[in-house]
Coordinates of C-alpha atoms in Angstrom, one line a residue:
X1 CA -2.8 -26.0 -15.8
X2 CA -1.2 -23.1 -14.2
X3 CA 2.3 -23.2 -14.0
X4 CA 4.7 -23.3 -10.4
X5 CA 6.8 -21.1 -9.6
X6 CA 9.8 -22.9 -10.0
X7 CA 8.8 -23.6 -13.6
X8 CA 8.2 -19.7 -14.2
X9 CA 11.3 -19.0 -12.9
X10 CA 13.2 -21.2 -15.6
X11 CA 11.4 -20.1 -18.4
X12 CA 12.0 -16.5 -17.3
X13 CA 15.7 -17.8 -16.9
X14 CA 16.1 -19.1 -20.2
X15 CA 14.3 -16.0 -22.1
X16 CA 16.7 -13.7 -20.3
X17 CA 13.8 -11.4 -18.7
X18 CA 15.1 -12.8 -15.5
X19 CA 18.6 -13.1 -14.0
X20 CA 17.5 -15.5 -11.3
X21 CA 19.9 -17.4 -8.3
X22 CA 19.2 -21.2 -7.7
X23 CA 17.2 -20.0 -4.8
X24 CA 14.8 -17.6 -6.1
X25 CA 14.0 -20.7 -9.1
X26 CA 13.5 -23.1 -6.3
X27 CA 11.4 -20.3 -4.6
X28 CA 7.9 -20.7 -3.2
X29 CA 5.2 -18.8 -1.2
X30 CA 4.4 -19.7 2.3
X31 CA 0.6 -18.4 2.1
X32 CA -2.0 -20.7 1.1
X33 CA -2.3 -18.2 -2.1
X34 CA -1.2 -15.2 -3.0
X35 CA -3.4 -12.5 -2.5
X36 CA -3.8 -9.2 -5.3
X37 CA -4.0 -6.1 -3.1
X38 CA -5.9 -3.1 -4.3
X39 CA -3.3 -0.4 -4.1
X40 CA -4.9 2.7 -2.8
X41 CA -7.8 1.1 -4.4
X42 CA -7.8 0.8 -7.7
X43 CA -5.5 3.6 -8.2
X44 CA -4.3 3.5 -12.0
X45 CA -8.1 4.0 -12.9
X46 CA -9.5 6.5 -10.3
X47 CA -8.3 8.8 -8.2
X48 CA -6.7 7.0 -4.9
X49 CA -8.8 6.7 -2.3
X50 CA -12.2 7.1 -3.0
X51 CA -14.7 4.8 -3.1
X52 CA -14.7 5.1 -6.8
X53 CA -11.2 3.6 -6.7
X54 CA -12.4 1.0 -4.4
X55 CA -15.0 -0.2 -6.0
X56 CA -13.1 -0.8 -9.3
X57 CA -10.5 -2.7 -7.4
X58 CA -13.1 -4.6 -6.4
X59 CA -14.7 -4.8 -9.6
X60 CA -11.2 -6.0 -11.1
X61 CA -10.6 -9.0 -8.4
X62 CA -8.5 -7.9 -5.4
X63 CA -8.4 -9.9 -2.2
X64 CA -7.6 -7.0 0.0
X65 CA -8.2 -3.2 -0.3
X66 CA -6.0 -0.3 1.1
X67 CA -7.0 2.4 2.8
X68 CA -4.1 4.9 4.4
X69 CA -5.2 6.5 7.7
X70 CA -4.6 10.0 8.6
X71 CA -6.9 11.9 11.3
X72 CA -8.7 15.2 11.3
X73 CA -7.9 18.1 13.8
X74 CA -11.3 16.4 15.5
X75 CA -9.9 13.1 15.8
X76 CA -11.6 11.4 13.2
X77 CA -9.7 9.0 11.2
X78 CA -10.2 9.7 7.0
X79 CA -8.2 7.6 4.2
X80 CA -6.0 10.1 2.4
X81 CA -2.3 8.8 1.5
X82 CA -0.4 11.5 3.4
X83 CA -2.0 14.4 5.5
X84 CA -0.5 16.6 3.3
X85 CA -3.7 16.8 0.9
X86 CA -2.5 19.9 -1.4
X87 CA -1.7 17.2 -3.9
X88 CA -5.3 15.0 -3.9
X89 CA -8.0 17.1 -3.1
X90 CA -9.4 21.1 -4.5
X91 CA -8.3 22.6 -1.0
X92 CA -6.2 25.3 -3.3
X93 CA -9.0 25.9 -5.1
X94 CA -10.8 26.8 -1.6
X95 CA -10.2 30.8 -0.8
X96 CA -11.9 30.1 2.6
X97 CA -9.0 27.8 3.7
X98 CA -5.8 29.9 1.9
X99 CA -4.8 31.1 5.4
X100 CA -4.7 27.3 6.4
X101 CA -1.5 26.4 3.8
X102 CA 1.8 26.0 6.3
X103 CA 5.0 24.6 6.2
X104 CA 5.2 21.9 9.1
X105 CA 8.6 19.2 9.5
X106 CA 6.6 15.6 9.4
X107 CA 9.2 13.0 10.1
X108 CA 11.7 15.0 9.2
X109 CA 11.0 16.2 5.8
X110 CA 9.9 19.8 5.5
X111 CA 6.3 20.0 3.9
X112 CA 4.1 23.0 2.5
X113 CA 0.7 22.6 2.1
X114 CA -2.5 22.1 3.7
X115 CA -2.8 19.5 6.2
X116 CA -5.2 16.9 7.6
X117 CA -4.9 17.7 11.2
X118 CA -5.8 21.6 10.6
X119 CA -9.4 20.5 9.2
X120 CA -12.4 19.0 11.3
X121 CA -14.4 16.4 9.3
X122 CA -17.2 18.6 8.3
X123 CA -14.5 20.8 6.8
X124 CA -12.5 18.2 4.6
X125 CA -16.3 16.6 3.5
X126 CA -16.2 20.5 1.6
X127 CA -13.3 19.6 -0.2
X128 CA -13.0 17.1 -3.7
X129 CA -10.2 14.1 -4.7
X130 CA -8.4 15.0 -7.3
X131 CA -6.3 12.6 -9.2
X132 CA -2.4 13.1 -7.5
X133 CA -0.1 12.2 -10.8
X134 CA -1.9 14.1 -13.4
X135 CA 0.8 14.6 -15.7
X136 CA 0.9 10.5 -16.2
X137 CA -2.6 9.5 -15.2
X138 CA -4.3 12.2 -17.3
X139 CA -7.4 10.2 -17.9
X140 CA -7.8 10.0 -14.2
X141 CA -8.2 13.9 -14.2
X142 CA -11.9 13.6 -15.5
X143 CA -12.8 12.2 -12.2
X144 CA -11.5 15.6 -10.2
X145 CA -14.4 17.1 -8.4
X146 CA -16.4 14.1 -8.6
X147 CA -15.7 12.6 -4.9
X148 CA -15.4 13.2 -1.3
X149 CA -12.6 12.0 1.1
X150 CA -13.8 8.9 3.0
X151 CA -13.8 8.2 6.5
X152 CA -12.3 5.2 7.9
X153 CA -15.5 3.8 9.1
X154 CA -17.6 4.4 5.8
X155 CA -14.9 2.6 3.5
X156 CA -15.4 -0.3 5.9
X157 CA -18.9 0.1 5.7
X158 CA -18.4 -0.1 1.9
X159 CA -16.4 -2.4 1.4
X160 CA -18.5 -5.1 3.6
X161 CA -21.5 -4.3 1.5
X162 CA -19.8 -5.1 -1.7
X163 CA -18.9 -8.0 -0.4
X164 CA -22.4 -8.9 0.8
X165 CA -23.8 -8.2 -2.3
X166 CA -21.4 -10.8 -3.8
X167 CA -21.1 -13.1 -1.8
X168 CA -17.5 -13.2 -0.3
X169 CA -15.1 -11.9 1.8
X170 CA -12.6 -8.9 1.0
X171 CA -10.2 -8.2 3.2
X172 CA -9.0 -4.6 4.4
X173 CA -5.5 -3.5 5.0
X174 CA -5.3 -0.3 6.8
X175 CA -1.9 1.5 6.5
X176 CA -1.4 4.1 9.9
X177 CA 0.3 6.8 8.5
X178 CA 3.5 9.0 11.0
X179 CA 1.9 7.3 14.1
X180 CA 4.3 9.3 16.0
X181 CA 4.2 12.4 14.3
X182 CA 0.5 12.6 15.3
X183 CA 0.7 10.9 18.6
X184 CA 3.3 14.1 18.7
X185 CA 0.3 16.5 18.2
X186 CA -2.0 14.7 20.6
X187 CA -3.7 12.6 18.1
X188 CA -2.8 9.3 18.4
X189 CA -4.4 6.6 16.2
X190 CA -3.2 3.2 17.3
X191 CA -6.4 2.8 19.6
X192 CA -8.6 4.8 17.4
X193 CA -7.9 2.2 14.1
X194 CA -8.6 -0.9 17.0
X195 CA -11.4 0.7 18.4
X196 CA -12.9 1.4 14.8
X197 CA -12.3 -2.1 13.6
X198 CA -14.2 -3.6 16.7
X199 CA -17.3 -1.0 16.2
X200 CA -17.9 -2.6 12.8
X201 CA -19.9 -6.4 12.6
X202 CA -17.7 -6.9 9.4
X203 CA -14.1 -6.3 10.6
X204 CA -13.9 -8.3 13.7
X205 CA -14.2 -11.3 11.5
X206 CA -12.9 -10.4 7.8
X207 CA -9.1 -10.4 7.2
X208 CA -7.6 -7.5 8.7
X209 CA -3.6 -6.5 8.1
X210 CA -2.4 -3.4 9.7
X211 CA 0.5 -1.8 8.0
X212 CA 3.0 0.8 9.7
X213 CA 6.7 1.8 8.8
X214 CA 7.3 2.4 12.1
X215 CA 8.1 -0.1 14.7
X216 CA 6.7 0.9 18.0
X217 CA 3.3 1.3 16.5
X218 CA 3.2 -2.5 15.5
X219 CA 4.7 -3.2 18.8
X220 CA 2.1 -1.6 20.3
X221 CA -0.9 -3.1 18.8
X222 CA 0.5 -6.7 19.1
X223 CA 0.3 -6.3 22.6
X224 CA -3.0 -5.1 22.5
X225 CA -4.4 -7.4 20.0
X226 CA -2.9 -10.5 21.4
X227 CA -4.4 -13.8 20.7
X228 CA -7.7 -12.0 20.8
X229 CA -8.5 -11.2 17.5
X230 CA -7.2 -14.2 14.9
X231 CA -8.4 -12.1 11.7
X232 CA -6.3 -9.2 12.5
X233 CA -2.3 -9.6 11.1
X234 CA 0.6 -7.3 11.1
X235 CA 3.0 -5.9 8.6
X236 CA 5.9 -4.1 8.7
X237 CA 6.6 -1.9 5.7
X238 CA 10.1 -1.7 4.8
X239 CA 11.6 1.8 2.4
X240 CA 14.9 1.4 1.5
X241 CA 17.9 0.0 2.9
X242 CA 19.4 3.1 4.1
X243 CA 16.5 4.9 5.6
X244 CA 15.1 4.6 9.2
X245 CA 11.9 4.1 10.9
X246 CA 10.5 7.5 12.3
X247 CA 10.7 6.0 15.6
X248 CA 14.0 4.1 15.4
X249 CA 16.5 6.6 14.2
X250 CA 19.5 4.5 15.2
X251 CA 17.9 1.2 13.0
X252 CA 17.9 1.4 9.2
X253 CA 15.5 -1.0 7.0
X254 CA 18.4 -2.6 5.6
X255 CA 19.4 -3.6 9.0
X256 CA 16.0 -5.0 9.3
X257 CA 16.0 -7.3 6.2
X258 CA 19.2 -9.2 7.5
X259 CA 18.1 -12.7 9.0
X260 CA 18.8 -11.2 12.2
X261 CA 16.6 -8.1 11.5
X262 CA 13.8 -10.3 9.9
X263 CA 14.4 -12.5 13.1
X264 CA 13.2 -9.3 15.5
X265 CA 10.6 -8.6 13.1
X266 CA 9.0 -11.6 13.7
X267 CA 8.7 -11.2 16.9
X268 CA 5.4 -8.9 16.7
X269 CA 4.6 -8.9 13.0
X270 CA 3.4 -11.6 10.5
X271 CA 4.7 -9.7 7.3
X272 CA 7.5 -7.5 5.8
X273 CA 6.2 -4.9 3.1
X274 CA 9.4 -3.9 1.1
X275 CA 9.6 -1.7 -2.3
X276 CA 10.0 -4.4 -5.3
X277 CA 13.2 -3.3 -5.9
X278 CA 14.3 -4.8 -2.7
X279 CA 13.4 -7.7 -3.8
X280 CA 14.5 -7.7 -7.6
X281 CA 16.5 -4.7 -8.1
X282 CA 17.4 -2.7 -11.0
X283 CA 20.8 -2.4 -12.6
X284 CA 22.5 0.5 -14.2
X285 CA 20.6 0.2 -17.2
X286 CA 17.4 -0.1 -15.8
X287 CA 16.8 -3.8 -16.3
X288 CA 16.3 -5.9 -13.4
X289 CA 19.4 -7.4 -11.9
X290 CA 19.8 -11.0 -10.0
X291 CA 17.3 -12.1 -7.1
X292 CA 18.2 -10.3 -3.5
X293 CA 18.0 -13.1 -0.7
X294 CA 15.2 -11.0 1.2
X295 CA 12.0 -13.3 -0.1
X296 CA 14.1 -16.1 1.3
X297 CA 15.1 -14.9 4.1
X298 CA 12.2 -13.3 5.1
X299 CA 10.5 -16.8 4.9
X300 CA 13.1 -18.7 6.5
X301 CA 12.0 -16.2 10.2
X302 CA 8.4 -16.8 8.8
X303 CA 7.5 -13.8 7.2
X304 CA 5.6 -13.4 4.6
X305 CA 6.3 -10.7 2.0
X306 CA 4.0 -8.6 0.5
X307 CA 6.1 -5.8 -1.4
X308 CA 4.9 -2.5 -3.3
X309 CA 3.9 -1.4 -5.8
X310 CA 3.2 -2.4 -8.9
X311 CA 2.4 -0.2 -11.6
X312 CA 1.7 -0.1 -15.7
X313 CA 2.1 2.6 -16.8
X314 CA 6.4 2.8 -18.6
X315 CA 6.9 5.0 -16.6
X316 CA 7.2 2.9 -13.1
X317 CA 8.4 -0.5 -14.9
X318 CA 11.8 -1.8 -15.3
X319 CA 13.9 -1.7 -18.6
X320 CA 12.5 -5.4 -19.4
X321 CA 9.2 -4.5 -19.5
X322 CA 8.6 -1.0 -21.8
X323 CA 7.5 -0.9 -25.1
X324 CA 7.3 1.8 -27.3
X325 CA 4.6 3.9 -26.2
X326 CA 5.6 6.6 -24.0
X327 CA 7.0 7.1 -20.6
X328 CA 3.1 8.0 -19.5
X329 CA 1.5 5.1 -21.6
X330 CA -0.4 2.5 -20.2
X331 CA 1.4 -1.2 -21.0
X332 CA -0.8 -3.9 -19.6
X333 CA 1.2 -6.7 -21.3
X334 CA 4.2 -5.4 -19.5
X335 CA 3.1 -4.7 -16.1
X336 CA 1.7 -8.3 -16.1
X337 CA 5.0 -9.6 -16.9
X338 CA 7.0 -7.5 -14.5
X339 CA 4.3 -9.3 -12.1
X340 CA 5.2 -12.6 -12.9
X341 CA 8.8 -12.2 -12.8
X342 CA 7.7 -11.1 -9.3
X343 CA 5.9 -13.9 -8.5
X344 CA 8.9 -16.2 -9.2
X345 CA 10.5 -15.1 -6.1
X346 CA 8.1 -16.4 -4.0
X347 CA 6.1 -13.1 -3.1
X348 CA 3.0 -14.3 -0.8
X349 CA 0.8 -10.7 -1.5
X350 CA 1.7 -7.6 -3.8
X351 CA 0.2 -4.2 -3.6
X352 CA -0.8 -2.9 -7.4
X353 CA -2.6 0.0 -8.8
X354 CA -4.4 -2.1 -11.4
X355 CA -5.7 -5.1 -9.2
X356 CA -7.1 -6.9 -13.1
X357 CA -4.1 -7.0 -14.2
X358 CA -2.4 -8.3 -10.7
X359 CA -5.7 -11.0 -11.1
X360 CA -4.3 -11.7 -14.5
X361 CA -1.0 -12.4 -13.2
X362 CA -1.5 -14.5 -10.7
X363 CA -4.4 -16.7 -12.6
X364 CA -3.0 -17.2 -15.8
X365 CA 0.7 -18.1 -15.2

């Protein structure tokens, strides 16, 4: 019999892997399950987004799978995590495109590299992933070369086939990367993402989530999505508390996770996407520290609360968690419980880079 959460919580309570508040112990999700999202695919395994990545994230159990949308200089829209691909593709390696590496400001942080928006499509199919955190991922560095960058359309067209070929449904979860940097450079993509999800059979009935750290661009699409198009949710991703949405300079995301920020949220999106640690954060020594009321909160203005990301290697886990092994080492047994301590907030959905072991968390409490 799996366990609830309120019985998780007091065991975590009494082994002293959790300092949890009376709240967070009596805490429960307000989706009908909590759903393992691929994170950039399968990300700990392959490089992130391919269709490699996804298809081991589909392999390994996850509900949803995440592509992040940036768009070409021809307006096409291609999954890549930033358009700054100097770091996950061979471009460097490309002599024919040296003259193409620039500094640009994107959102107000000064980049150099090659970027998305200076390629046409037939240009960036040249170019190979390449796995992004090499020096912690090394075994992920076999795979450079190996893959192309993906449209938007054919990971859609991917992922409905592996579900047809077993049999269920997988949902997609489409992050729109500096809407308003590119609607800055005349490439908008609000309408682009809507009109690509409507082209395909598949995503005008699977489960859809659109994910933005900006405000307006939610705002927008929730007034063009309406009551239209039930499979189709919203969620606003949250950074920390004192940074801003590139649209709203004057607003901060802690402003927005009071229960009157969380209120307004509400008002056009279904879901908050915060970092874990705004949810349990860490202390001075690393370990985590008591329950924030944001899980709570969040569900009290009926949100539900899908935070990122979780990750095994040491490296990305708190204190709690780390064995012995090495700041780069893989620690399955770790990440699952950094999970589940997680999970006995009340989380609804969680973004990880090793969807089996997310599966294993949420399956075998």
């Amino acid at each position: 019999m799996k366990a609830t959460a309120l019985s998780f919580g007091l065991l975590a309570l009494l082994s002293g892997a959790l300092p949890m508040t009376v709240e967070a112990m009596d805490a429960r999700p307000i989706a009908a399950n909590v759903l393992v999202i691929g994170h950039r695919g399968a990300s700990a395994l392959r490089p992130e987004h391919t269709l490699a990545s996804y298809a081991v994230a589909i392999r390994d159990g996850a509900d949803f799978i995440e592509p992040d949308l940036v768009s070409t200089k021809d307006g096409v829209l291609v999954v890549r995590h930033e358009n700054e691909i100097g770091g996950t593709t061979d471009v460097a390696n490309h002599p024919e495109f040296a003259s193409r590496k620039t500094t640009k400001t994107v959102d107000g942080v000064q980049i150099t590299g090659w970027f998305t928006e200076d390629f046409t499509l037939a240009e960036l199919k040249t170019l190979r992933a390449r796995e992004r955190l090499a020096d912690i991922r090394k075994a992920n560095t076999a795979y450079d070369g190996q893959f192309t960058v993906p449209t938007f359309d054919e990971m859609i067209e991917f992922v409905a086939a592996e579900a047809s070929a077993r049999g269920t449904v997988l949902g997609i979860i489409p992050e729109i990367k500096h809407s308003t940097y590119f609607r800055g450079i005349g490439l908008p993509m609000e309408d682009k993402v809507l009109a690509t999800l409507a082209a395909h059979a598949y995503t005008r009935t699977a489960p859809v989530e659109i994910q933005s750290f900006e405000v307006g661009t939610l705002k927008y699409l929730r007034g063009k999505l309406g009551k239209d198009h039930p499979n189709i949710r919203l969620l606003q991703l949250m950074e920390g508390a004192q940074e801003h949405p590139a649209d709203e300079p004057s607003l901060t995301y802690g402003q927005m996770m009071t229960p009157a920020g969380l209120k307004a949220v509400r008002g056009y999106a279904d879901a908050i996407g915060p970092s874990t640690r705004s949810i349990i954060p860490l202390a001075a020594d690393g370990k985590l520290a008591p329950v924030a009321p944001l899980v709570h909160d969040a569900h009290a203005a009926g949100l539900e609360v899908h935070p990122y990301t979780f990750r095994p290697e040491n490296h990305f886990l708190a204190a709690n968690f780390r064995n012995e092994a090495g700041d780069p080492a893989r620690n399955e047994a770790g990440s699952v419980a950094e999970i589940r301590a997680y999970l006995a907030t009340g989380i609804d959905a969680f973004f990880t880079d090793d969807p089996a072991l997310g599966r294993k968390a949420v399956d075998h409490r």
